[in-house]
PDB file of C-alpha atoms in Angstrom:
ATOM      1  CA  MET A   1      41.799 -29.065 -46.715  1.00  0.00           C
ATOM      2  CA  GLN A   2      38.922 -26.731 -45.851  1.00  0.00           C
ATOM      3  CA  ASP A   3      39.820 -23.257 -44.585  1.00  0.00           C
ATOM      4  CA  ASN A   4      37.734 -22.803 -41.439  1.00  0.00           C
ATOM      5  CA  THR A   5      38.381 -19.075 -41.382  1.00  0.00           C
ATOM      6  CA  ARG A   6      36.374 -18.569 -44.592  1.00  0.00           C
ATOM      7  CA  PHE A   7      32.720 -17.492 -44.813  1.00  0.00           C
ATOM      8  CA  ASP A   8      31.834 -18.686 -48.305  1.00  0.00           C
ATOM      9  CA  GLY A   9      28.061 -19.075 -48.650  1.00  0.00           C
ATOM     10  CA  ARG A  10      27.374 -17.247 -45.403  1.00  0.00           C
ATOM     11  CA  VAL A  11      25.512 -13.980 -44.858  1.00  0.00           C
ATOM     12  CA  ALA A  12      26.406 -11.431 -42.179  1.00  0.00           C
ATOM     13  CA  ILE A  13      24.931  -8.249 -40.736  1.00  0.00           C
ATOM     14  CA  VAL A  14      27.286  -5.702 -39.184  1.00  0.00           C
ATOM     15  CA  THR A  15      25.749  -2.839 -37.208  1.00  0.00           C
ATOM     16  CA  GLY A  16      27.661   0.418 -37.057  1.00  0.00           C
ATOM     17  CA  ALA A  17      29.441  -0.636 -40.244  1.00  0.00           C
ATOM     18  CA  GLY A  18      30.276   2.900 -41.305  1.00  0.00           C
ATOM     19  CA  SER A  19      33.098   5.167 -40.198  1.00  0.00           C
ATOM     20  CA  ARG A  20      32.410   8.713 -39.150  1.00  0.00           C
ATOM     21  CA  PRO A  21      34.725  11.452 -40.453  1.00  0.00           C
ATOM     22  CA  SER A  22      37.707  11.704 -38.101  1.00  0.00           C
ATOM     23  CA  GLY A  23      39.873  14.415 -39.572  1.00  0.00           C
ATOM     24  CA  THR A  24      42.695  11.885 -39.716  1.00  0.00           C
ATOM     25  CA  ASP A  25      44.208  10.034 -42.641  1.00  0.00           C
ATOM     26  CA  ALA A  26      42.066   7.522 -44.520  1.00  0.00           C
ATOM     27  CA  THR A  27      43.817   4.553 -42.929  1.00  0.00           C
ATOM     28  CA  THR A  28      42.142   5.275 -39.578  1.00  0.00           C
ATOM     29  CA  ILE A  29      38.873   3.362 -39.770  1.00  0.00           C
ATOM     30  CA  GLY A  30      36.301   2.170 -37.301  1.00  0.00           C
ATOM     31  CA  ASN A  31      35.794  -1.317 -35.924  1.00  0.00           C
ATOM     32  CA  GLY A  32      32.580  -1.820 -37.879  1.00  0.00           C
ATOM     33  CA  ARG A  33      34.144  -0.981 -41.230  1.00  0.00           C
ATOM     34  CA  ALA A  34      37.137  -3.218 -40.572  1.00  0.00           C
ATOM     35  CA  ILE A  35      34.942  -6.128 -39.432  1.00  0.00           C
ATOM     36  CA  ALA A  36      32.629  -5.825 -42.446  1.00  0.00           C
ATOM     37  CA  ALA A  37      35.551  -5.591 -44.863  1.00  0.00           C
ATOM     38  CA  LEU A  38      37.282  -8.616 -43.379  1.00  0.00           C
ATOM     39  CA  LEU A  39      34.097 -10.708 -43.424  1.00  0.00           C
ATOM     40  CA  ALA A  40      33.582  -9.842 -47.095  1.00  0.00           C
ATOM     41  CA  ARG A  41      37.242 -10.458 -47.901  1.00  0.00           C
ATOM     42  CA  ARG A  42      36.812 -13.965 -46.519  1.00  0.00           C
ATOM     43  CA  GLY A  43      33.727 -14.723 -48.563  1.00  0.00           C
ATOM     44  CA  ALA A  44      30.699 -13.472 -46.638  1.00  0.00           C
ATOM     45  CA  ARG A  45      27.935 -11.438 -48.199  1.00  0.00           C
ATOM     46  CA  VAL A  46      27.460  -8.525 -45.810  1.00  0.00           C
ATOM     47  CA  LEU A  47      24.583  -6.185 -45.026  1.00  0.00           C
ATOM     48  CA  LEU A  48      26.032  -2.937 -43.691  1.00  0.00           C
ATOM     49  CA  LEU A  49      23.954  -0.957 -41.194  1.00  0.00           C
ATOM     50  CA  ASP A  50      24.427   2.517 -39.792  1.00  0.00           C
ATOM     51  CA  VAL A  51      22.316   5.481 -38.787  1.00  0.00           C
ATOM     52  CA  GLU A  52      23.904   7.780 -41.407  1.00  0.00           C
ATOM     53  CA  ARG A  53      23.998   6.693 -45.048  1.00  0.00           C
ATOM     54  CA  ASP A  54      27.115   8.715 -45.833  1.00  0.00           C
ATOM     55  CA  TRP A  55      29.123   6.812 -43.209  1.00  0.00           C
ATOM     56  CA  LEU A  56      28.536   3.581 -45.122  1.00  0.00           C
ATOM     57  CA  THR A  57      29.845   4.764 -48.473  1.00  0.00           C
ATOM     58  CA  GLY A  58      33.503   4.179 -47.699  1.00  0.00           C
ATOM     59  CA  THR A  59      32.771   0.697 -46.385  1.00  0.00           C
ATOM     60  CA  GLU A  60      30.869  -0.230 -49.539  1.00  0.00           C
ATOM     61  CA  GLU A  61      33.658   1.119 -51.732  1.00  0.00           C
ATOM     62  CA  MET A  62      36.317  -0.785 -49.795  1.00  0.00           C
ATOM     63  CA  ILE A  63      34.445  -4.087 -50.059  1.00  0.00           C
ATOM     64  CA  ARG A  64      33.544  -3.749 -53.725  1.00  0.00           C
ATOM     65  CA  ALA A  65      37.055  -2.657 -54.685  1.00  0.00           C
ATOM     66  CA  GLU A  66      38.265  -5.999 -53.318  1.00  0.00           C
ATOM     67  CA  GLY A  67      35.609  -7.949 -55.226  1.00  0.00           C
ATOM     68  CA  GLY A  68      33.365  -8.533 -52.208  1.00  0.00           C
ATOM     69  CA  THR A  69      29.576  -8.540 -51.991  1.00  0.00           C
ATOM     70  CA  CYS A  70      27.631  -6.158 -49.787  1.00  0.00           C
ATOM     71  CA  ALA A  71      24.488  -4.095 -49.462  1.00  0.00           C
ATOM     72  CA  ALA A  72      23.796  -1.119 -47.234  1.00  0.00           C
ATOM     73  CA  ALA A  73      20.803   0.109 -45.254  1.00  0.00           C
ATOM     74  CA  ILE A  74      20.049   2.927 -42.853  1.00  0.00           C
ATOM     75  CA  ALA A  75      18.949   1.664 -39.448  1.00  0.00           C
ATOM     76  CA  ASP A  76      18.596   3.028 -35.944  1.00  0.00           C
ATOM     77  CA  VAL A  77      19.181  -0.231 -34.097  1.00  0.00           C
ATOM     78  CA  ALA A  78      17.723   1.194 -30.889  1.00  0.00           C
ATOM     79  CA  LYS A  79      14.329   0.882 -32.638  1.00  0.00           C
ATOM     80  CA  ALA A  80      12.614  -2.491 -32.994  1.00  0.00           C
ATOM     81  CA  ALA A  81      11.072  -1.715 -36.379  1.00  0.00           C
ATOM     82  CA  ASP A  82      14.446  -0.812 -37.867  1.00  0.00           C
ATOM     83  CA  CYS A  83      16.026  -4.007 -36.545  1.00  0.00           C
ATOM     84  CA  ALA A  84      13.230  -6.167 -37.918  1.00  0.00           C
ATOM     85  CA  ALA A  85      13.489  -4.421 -41.283  1.00  0.00           C
ATOM     86  CA  ALA A  86      17.271  -4.879 -41.368  1.00  0.00           C
ATOM     87  CA  VAL A  87      17.078  -8.623 -40.828  1.00  0.00           C
ATOM     88  CA  ALA A  88      14.306  -8.886 -43.417  1.00  0.00           C
ATOM     89  CA  GLU A  89      16.477  -6.945 -45.877  1.00  0.00           C
ATOM     90  CA  ALA A  90      19.423  -9.308 -45.380  1.00  0.00           C
ATOM     91  CA  VAL A  91      17.171 -12.280 -46.098  1.00  0.00           C
ATOM     92  CA  ARG A  92      15.589 -10.533 -49.085  1.00  0.00           C
ATOM     93  CA  GLN A  93      18.962  -9.633 -50.579  1.00  0.00           C
ATOM     94  CA  PHE A  94      20.920 -12.783 -49.800  1.00  0.00           C
ATOM     95  CA  GLY A  95      18.414 -15.488 -48.853  1.00  0.00           C
ATOM     96  CA  ARG A  96      19.559 -16.289 -45.295  1.00  0.00           C
ATOM     97  CA  LEU A  97      21.365 -14.989 -42.198  1.00  0.00           C
ATOM     98  CA  ASP A  98      24.286 -16.720 -40.491  1.00  0.00           C
ATOM     99  CA  ILE A  99      26.268 -14.031 -38.658  1.00  0.00           C
ATOM    100  CA  LEU A 100      25.359 -10.945 -36.641  1.00  0.00           C
ATOM    101  CA  VAL A 101      27.995  -8.529 -35.391  1.00  0.00           C
ATOM    102  CA  ASN A 102      26.545  -6.087 -32.858  1.00  0.00           C
ATOM    103  CA  ASN A 103      29.207  -3.427 -33.215  1.00  0.00           C
ATOM    104  CA  VAL A 104      27.265  -0.197 -32.827  1.00  0.00           C
ATOM    105  CA  GLY A 105      28.058   1.843 -29.742  1.00  0.00           C
ATOM    106  CA  ILE A 106      28.427   5.400 -28.489  1.00  0.00           C
ATOM    107  CA  SER A 107      30.458   6.934 -25.686  1.00  0.00           C
ATOM    108  CA  GLY A 108      27.299   8.376 -24.171  1.00  0.00           C
ATOM    109  CA  PRO A 109      27.101  11.077 -21.522  1.00  0.00           C
ATOM    110  CA  PRO A 110      30.152  11.700 -19.337  1.00  0.00           C
ATOM    111  CA  GLY A 111      30.334  11.636 -15.588  1.00  0.00           C
ATOM    112  CA  ASP A 112      29.771   9.495 -12.530  1.00  0.00           C
ATOM    113  CA  ALA A 113      26.403   8.844 -10.862  1.00  0.00           C
ATOM    114  CA  GLU A 114      26.218  12.399  -9.528  1.00  0.00           C
ATOM    115  CA  ALA A 115      27.077  14.109 -12.786  1.00  0.00           C
ATOM    116  CA  VAL A 116      25.522  11.981 -15.524  1.00  0.00           C
ATOM    117  CA  ASP A 117      22.417  13.282 -17.297  1.00  0.00           C
ATOM    118  CA  PRO A 118      19.494  10.844 -16.761  1.00  0.00           C
ATOM    119  CA  ASP A 119      17.908  11.396 -20.172  1.00  0.00           C
ATOM    120  CA  ALA A 120      21.229  10.959 -21.952  1.00  0.00           C
ATOM    121  CA  TRP A 121      21.743   7.827 -19.835  1.00  0.00           C
ATOM    122  CA  ASP A 122      18.532   6.328 -21.205  1.00  0.00           C
ATOM    123  CA  HIS A 123      19.585   7.101 -24.765  1.00  0.00           C
ATOM    124  CA  GLY A 124      23.016   5.547 -24.244  1.00  0.00           C
ATOM    125  CA  MET A 125      21.486   2.403 -22.748  1.00  0.00           C
ATOM    126  CA  ALA A 126      19.154   2.107 -25.739  1.00  0.00           C
ATOM    127  CA  VAL A 127      21.925   2.440 -28.306  1.00  0.00           C
ATOM    128  CA  ASN A 128      24.558   0.318 -26.565  1.00  0.00           C
ATOM    129  CA  VAL A 129      22.477  -2.373 -24.836  1.00  0.00           C
ATOM    130  CA  LYS A 130      18.893  -2.484 -26.086  1.00  0.00           C
ATOM    131  CA  SER A 131      20.156  -2.654 -29.681  1.00  0.00           C
ATOM    132  CA  VAL A 132      21.998  -5.910 -28.959  1.00  0.00           C
ATOM    133  CA  MET A 133      18.792  -7.508 -27.697  1.00  0.00           C
ATOM    134  CA  LEU A 134      16.695  -6.145 -30.564  1.00  0.00           C
ATOM    135  CA  MET A 135      19.020  -7.289 -33.333  1.00  0.00           C
ATOM    136  CA  ALA A 136      19.267 -10.750 -31.773  1.00  0.00           C
ATOM    137  CA  LYS A 137      15.488 -10.882 -31.378  1.00  0.00           C
ATOM    138  CA  TYR A 138      15.016 -10.799 -35.136  1.00  0.00           C
ATOM    139  CA  ALA A 139      18.257 -12.498 -36.180  1.00  0.00           C
ATOM    140  CA  VAL A 140      17.960 -15.644 -34.074  1.00  0.00           C
ATOM    141  CA  PRO A 141      14.874 -17.043 -35.871  1.00  0.00           C
ATOM    142  CA  GLU A 142      16.656 -16.713 -39.227  1.00  0.00           C
ATOM    143  CA  MET A 143      19.774 -18.388 -37.848  1.00  0.00           C
ATOM    144  CA  ARG A 144      17.625 -21.193 -36.484  1.00  0.00           C
ATOM    145  CA  ARG A 145      16.151 -21.660 -39.948  1.00  0.00           C
ATOM    146  CA  ALA A 146      19.674 -21.798 -41.378  1.00  0.00           C
ATOM    147  CA  GLY A 147      20.589 -24.546 -38.894  1.00  0.00           C
ATOM    148  CA  ALA A 148      23.202 -22.585 -36.914  1.00  0.00           C
ATOM    149  CA  GLY A 149      24.586 -19.093 -36.428  1.00  0.00           C
ATOM    150  CA  ALA A 150      27.116 -16.864 -34.754  1.00  0.00           C
ATOM    151  CA  ILE A 151      26.601 -13.600 -32.901  1.00  0.00           C
ATOM    152  CA  VAL A 152      29.549 -11.409 -31.938  1.00  0.00           C
ATOM    153  CA  ASN A 153      28.940  -8.513 -29.568  1.00  0.00           C
ATOM    154  CA  LEU A 154      31.347  -5.601 -29.135  1.00  0.00           C
ATOM    155  CA  ALA A 155      32.038  -4.977 -25.465  1.00  0.00           C
ATOM    156  CA  SER A 156      35.117  -3.195 -24.054  1.00  0.00           C
ATOM    157  CA  ILE A 157      37.723  -3.637 -21.364  1.00  0.00           C
ATOM    158  CA  ALA A 158      35.800  -0.796 -19.673  1.00  0.00           C
ATOM    159  CA  GLY A 159      33.137  -3.440 -19.000  1.00  0.00           C
ATOM    160  CA  LEU A 160      35.637  -5.813 -17.385  1.00  0.00           C
ATOM    161  CA  GLN A 161      37.204  -3.525 -14.781  1.00  0.00           C
ATOM    162  CA  GLY A 162      36.730  -0.223 -12.976  1.00  0.00           C
ATOM    163  CA  GLY A 163      38.459   3.031 -13.767  1.00  0.00           C
ATOM    164  CA  HIS A 164      36.605   4.380 -16.791  1.00  0.00           C
ATOM    165  CA  PRO A 165      35.493   7.987 -16.140  1.00  0.00           C
ATOM    166  CA  GLY A 166      32.085   7.512 -17.778  1.00  0.00           C
ATOM    167  CA  LEU A 167      29.608   5.481 -15.733  1.00  0.00           C
ATOM    168  CA  LEU A 168      27.273   5.011 -18.710  1.00  0.00           C
ATOM    169  CA  TYR A 169      29.908   3.627 -21.073  1.00  0.00           C
ATOM    170  CA  ALA A 170      31.389   1.231 -18.524  1.00  0.00           C
ATOM    171  CA  THR A 171      27.949   0.049 -17.416  1.00  0.00           C
ATOM    172  CA  THR A 172      26.718  -0.645 -20.937  1.00  0.00           C
ATOM    173  CA  LYS A 173      29.848  -2.572 -21.829  1.00  0.00           C
ATOM    174  CA  GLY A 174      29.583  -4.631 -18.666  1.00  0.00           C
ATOM    175  CA  ALA A 175      25.971  -5.364 -19.563  1.00  0.00           C
ATOM    176  CA  ILE A 176      27.067  -6.647 -22.963  1.00  0.00           C
ATOM    177  CA  VAL A 177      29.527  -9.042 -21.314  1.00  0.00           C
ATOM    178  CA  GLN A 178      26.728 -10.586 -19.241  1.00  0.00           C
ATOM    179  CA  MET A 179      24.228 -10.505 -22.121  1.00  0.00           C
ATOM    180  CA  THR A 180      26.720 -12.515 -24.136  1.00  0.00           C
ATOM    181  CA  ARG A 181      26.834 -15.262 -21.490  1.00  0.00           C
ATOM    182  CA  ALA A 182      23.058 -15.283 -21.082  1.00  0.00           C
ATOM    183  CA  MET A 183      22.386 -15.374 -24.817  1.00  0.00           C
ATOM    184  CA  ALA A 184      24.927 -18.158 -25.293  1.00  0.00           C
ATOM    185  CA  ALA A 185      23.015 -20.243 -22.752  1.00  0.00           C
ATOM    186  CA  HIS A 186      19.645 -19.425 -24.308  1.00  0.00           C
ATOM    187  CA  HIS A 187      20.551 -20.243 -27.902  1.00  0.00           C
ATOM    188  CA  GLY A 188      23.256 -22.886 -27.703  1.00  0.00           C
ATOM    189  CA  GLY A 189      20.686 -25.629 -28.224  1.00  0.00           C
ATOM    190  CA  ASP A 190      20.056 -24.217 -31.696  1.00  0.00           C
ATOM    191  CA  LEU A 191      23.804 -24.210 -32.468  1.00  0.00           C
ATOM    192  CA  ILE A 192      23.821 -20.431 -32.300  1.00  0.00           C
ATOM    193  CA  ARG A 193      27.084 -19.315 -30.723  1.00  0.00           C
ATOM    194  CA  VAL A 194      27.284 -15.962 -28.910  1.00  0.00           C
ATOM    195  CA  ASN A 195      30.629 -14.387 -28.040  1.00  0.00           C
ATOM    196  CA  ALA A 196      32.023 -10.920 -27.403  1.00  0.00           C
ATOM    197  CA  VAL A 197      35.156  -8.962 -28.174  1.00  0.00           C
ATOM    198  CA  ALA A 198      36.401  -6.459 -25.587  1.00  0.00           C
ATOM    199  CA  PRO A 199      38.692  -3.924 -27.290  1.00  0.00           C
ATOM    200  CA  GLY A 200      41.257  -1.978 -25.343  1.00  0.00           C
ATOM    201  CA  TYR A 201      42.746   1.391 -26.276  1.00  0.00           C
ATOM    202  CA  VAL A 202      42.205   1.099 -30.018  1.00  0.00           C
ATOM    203  CA  TYR A 203      42.694   4.170 -32.204  1.00  0.00           C
ATOM    204  CA  THR A 204      39.556   4.662 -34.298  1.00  0.00           C
ATOM    205  CA  PRO A 205      37.680   7.655 -35.758  1.00  0.00           C
ATOM    206  CA  MET A 206      35.439   7.761 -32.645  1.00  0.00           C
ATOM    207  CA  VAL A 207      38.563   8.219 -30.518  1.00  0.00           C
ATOM    208  CA  ALA A 208      40.264  10.543 -33.020  1.00  0.00           C
ATOM    209  CA  SER A 209      37.216  12.815 -33.061  1.00  0.00           C
ATOM    210  CA  ARG A 210      38.092  13.824 -29.506  1.00  0.00           C
ATOM    211  CA  GLY A 211      41.208  15.605 -30.791  1.00  0.00           C
ATOM    212  CA  MET A 212      43.658  13.189 -29.227  1.00  0.00           C
ATOM    213  CA  GLY A 213      47.284  14.297 -29.561  1.00  0.00           C
ATOM    214  CA  ASP A 214      50.378  12.186 -30.110  1.00  0.00           C
ATOM    215  CA  GLU A 215      51.362  12.261 -26.420  1.00  0.00           C
ATOM    216  CA  LEU A 216      48.059  10.817 -25.247  1.00  0.00           C
ATOM    217  CA  ARG A 217      48.111   8.238 -28.040  1.00  0.00           C
ATOM    218  CA  GLN A 218      51.510   7.104 -26.830  1.00  0.00           C
ATOM    219  CA  GLN A 219      50.259   6.912 -23.238  1.00  0.00           C
ATOM    220  CA  ARG A 220      47.374   4.725 -24.383  1.00  0.00           C
ATOM    221  CA  ALA A 221      49.703   2.478 -26.349  1.00  0.00           C
ATOM    222  CA  SER A 222      52.018   2.166 -23.353  1.00  0.00           C
ATOM    223  CA  ALA A 223      49.143   1.007 -21.138  1.00  0.00           C
ATOM    224  CA  GLY A 224      49.222  -2.477 -22.675  1.00  0.00           C
ATOM    225  CA  LEU A 225      51.811  -5.129 -21.991  1.00  0.00           C
ATOM    226  CA  LEU A 226      52.857  -5.107 -25.651  1.00  0.00           C
ATOM    227  CA  LYS A 227      53.338  -1.294 -25.741  1.00  0.00           C
ATOM    228  CA  VAL A 228      51.845  -1.149 -29.252  1.00  0.00           C
ATOM    229  CA  GLU A 229      48.827   0.873 -30.386  1.00  0.00           C
ATOM    230  CA  GLY A 230      45.860  -1.172 -31.525  1.00  0.00           C
ATOM    231  CA  THR A 231      43.795  -0.591 -34.643  1.00  0.00           C
ATOM    232  CA  ALA A 232      40.362  -1.597 -35.837  1.00  0.00           C
ATOM    233  CA  TRP A 233      41.961  -4.425 -37.815  1.00  0.00           C
ATOM    234  CA  ASP A 234      43.065  -6.070 -34.566  1.00  0.00           C
ATOM    235  CA  VAL A 235      39.469  -6.014 -33.360  1.00  0.00           C
ATOM    236  CA  ALA A 236      38.228  -7.261 -36.733  1.00  0.00           C
ATOM    237  CA  GLU A 237      40.534 -10.283 -36.686  1.00  0.00           C
ATOM    238  CA  ALA A 238      39.174 -11.328 -33.291  1.00  0.00           C
ATOM    239  CA  ALA A 239      35.545 -10.772 -34.277  1.00  0.00           C
ATOM    240  CA  CYS A 240      35.939 -12.723 -37.501  1.00  0.00           C
ATOM    241  CA  PHE A 241      37.626 -15.602 -35.701  1.00  0.00           C
ATOM    242  CA  LEU A 242      34.739 -15.860 -33.235  1.00  0.00           C
ATOM    243  CA  ALA A 243      32.221 -15.727 -36.090  1.00  0.00           C
ATOM    244  CA  SER A 244      34.046 -18.354 -38.129  1.00  0.00           C
ATOM    245  CA  PRO A 245      33.763 -22.156 -38.239  1.00  0.00           C
ATOM    246  CA  ALA A 246      37.222 -22.224 -36.649  1.00  0.00           C
ATOM    247  CA  ALA A 247      35.487 -21.203 -33.377  1.00  0.00           C
ATOM    248  CA  ARG A 248      32.772 -23.861 -33.677  1.00  0.00           C
ATOM    249  CA  TRP A 249      33.292 -25.036 -30.069  1.00  0.00           C
ATOM    250  CA  ILE A 250      33.495 -21.580 -28.490  1.00  0.00           C
ATOM    251  CA  THR A 251      30.486 -19.784 -27.035  1.00  0.00           C
ATOM    252  CA  GLY A 252      29.791 -17.474 -24.098  1.00  0.00           C
ATOM    253  CA  VAL A 253      33.326 -16.043 -24.203  1.00  0.00           C
ATOM    254  CA  THR A 254      34.457 -12.422 -23.969  1.00  0.00           C
ATOM    255  CA  LEU A 255      37.832 -12.052 -25.657  1.00  0.00           C
ATOM    256  CA  PRO A 256      39.925  -9.026 -24.633  1.00  0.00           C
ATOM    257  CA  VAL A 257      41.801  -7.480 -27.554  1.00  0.00           C
ATOM    258  CA  ASP A 258      43.892  -4.996 -25.621  1.00  0.00           C
ATOM    259  CA  ALA A 259      47.627  -5.767 -25.848  1.00  0.00           C
ATOM    260  CA  GLY A 260      47.322  -7.354 -22.402  1.00  0.00           C
ATOM    261  CA  ARG A 261      45.923  -4.232 -20.705  1.00  0.00           C
ATOM    262  CA  SER A 262      43.298  -6.184 -18.770  1.00  0.00           C
ATOM    263  CA  ALA A 263      45.821  -8.864 -17.756  1.00  0.00           C
ATOM    264  CA  GLY A 264      48.046  -6.520 -15.778  1.00  0.00           C
ATOM    265  CA  ASN A 265      50.144  -3.380 -15.711  1.00  0.00           C
ATOM    266  CA  VAL A 266      53.831  -2.843 -16.279  1.00  0.00           C
ATOM    267  CA  GLY A 267      55.087   0.499 -15.035  1.00  0.00           C
ATOM    268  CA  ALA A 268      52.924   3.501 -14.262  1.00  0.00           C
ATOM    269  CA  THR A 269      49.217   3.419 -15.003  1.00  0.00           C
ATOM    270  CA  PRO A 270      48.194   6.256 -17.362  1.00  0.00           C
ATOM    271  CA  LYS A 271      45.561   8.773 -16.434  1.00  0.00           C
ATOM    272  CA  PRO A 272      41.940   7.897 -17.313  1.00  0.00           C
ATOM    273  CA  MET A 273      41.570   8.106 -21.062  1.00  0.00           C
ATOM    274  CA  GLY A 274      37.873   7.744 -21.687  1.00  0.00           C
ATOM    275  CA  LEU A 275      36.953   5.877 -24.859  1.00  0.00           C
ATOM    276  CA  THR A 276      38.464   2.472 -25.432  1.00  0.00           C
ATOM    277  CA  ARG A 277      37.320   2.148 -29.005  1.00  0.00           C
TER     278      ARG A 277
END
């Protein structure tokens, strides 16, 4: 019986596939690295993209140590030329493109509408939102040539509800939720599925870089119905499911991966915690 969670013969691009140094132990990795590693572990050939070459080294080493196939490229996915070149590189290296995971994202400038810096706002919108459009712009034609495809966008529970202290971050993640629906409608006729994952309070290097202590980590974990801290591997499992043939009849969906945080609260609600991934 065929395993519909496998990606044998398929080619994937993962943006933000590196992990920035976190000052924590090596087991704390980012969503992009976990997603890329899991795709490769299940048979995909993966092109790893990030803006810093050094961030990709650990991802490459992890994949190759497990016998997987990958290549790496530097790309600023807020720039059209870099996105076009990345898709061309995937096709040059592996001959096709079947899967795109738009994982890259930044926290952006802090503050509400009064406090946020307008120039930093524009930069955050370019990295978090424009990049999703640009990567799809060049990936979709290759997926159409392949006969089908799957795009998975990384949103956040901050884009599903109010309460996040940063207007930019919450706005960009909400935009990704709606972009996912719109893109699913636009490309469904070509059998290109578009879904999103909305992580909750996952502990990753981006979060760890803020110097989060054990007490705050426990508060974040307690915010979910399951009272368990999430990791990048939880996000990766959801992203890989949505990219896989097992999800062949699923498109336009945003899947919260948040221990039930967006479903409801049990007990006291913790103070605003900023980054969700």
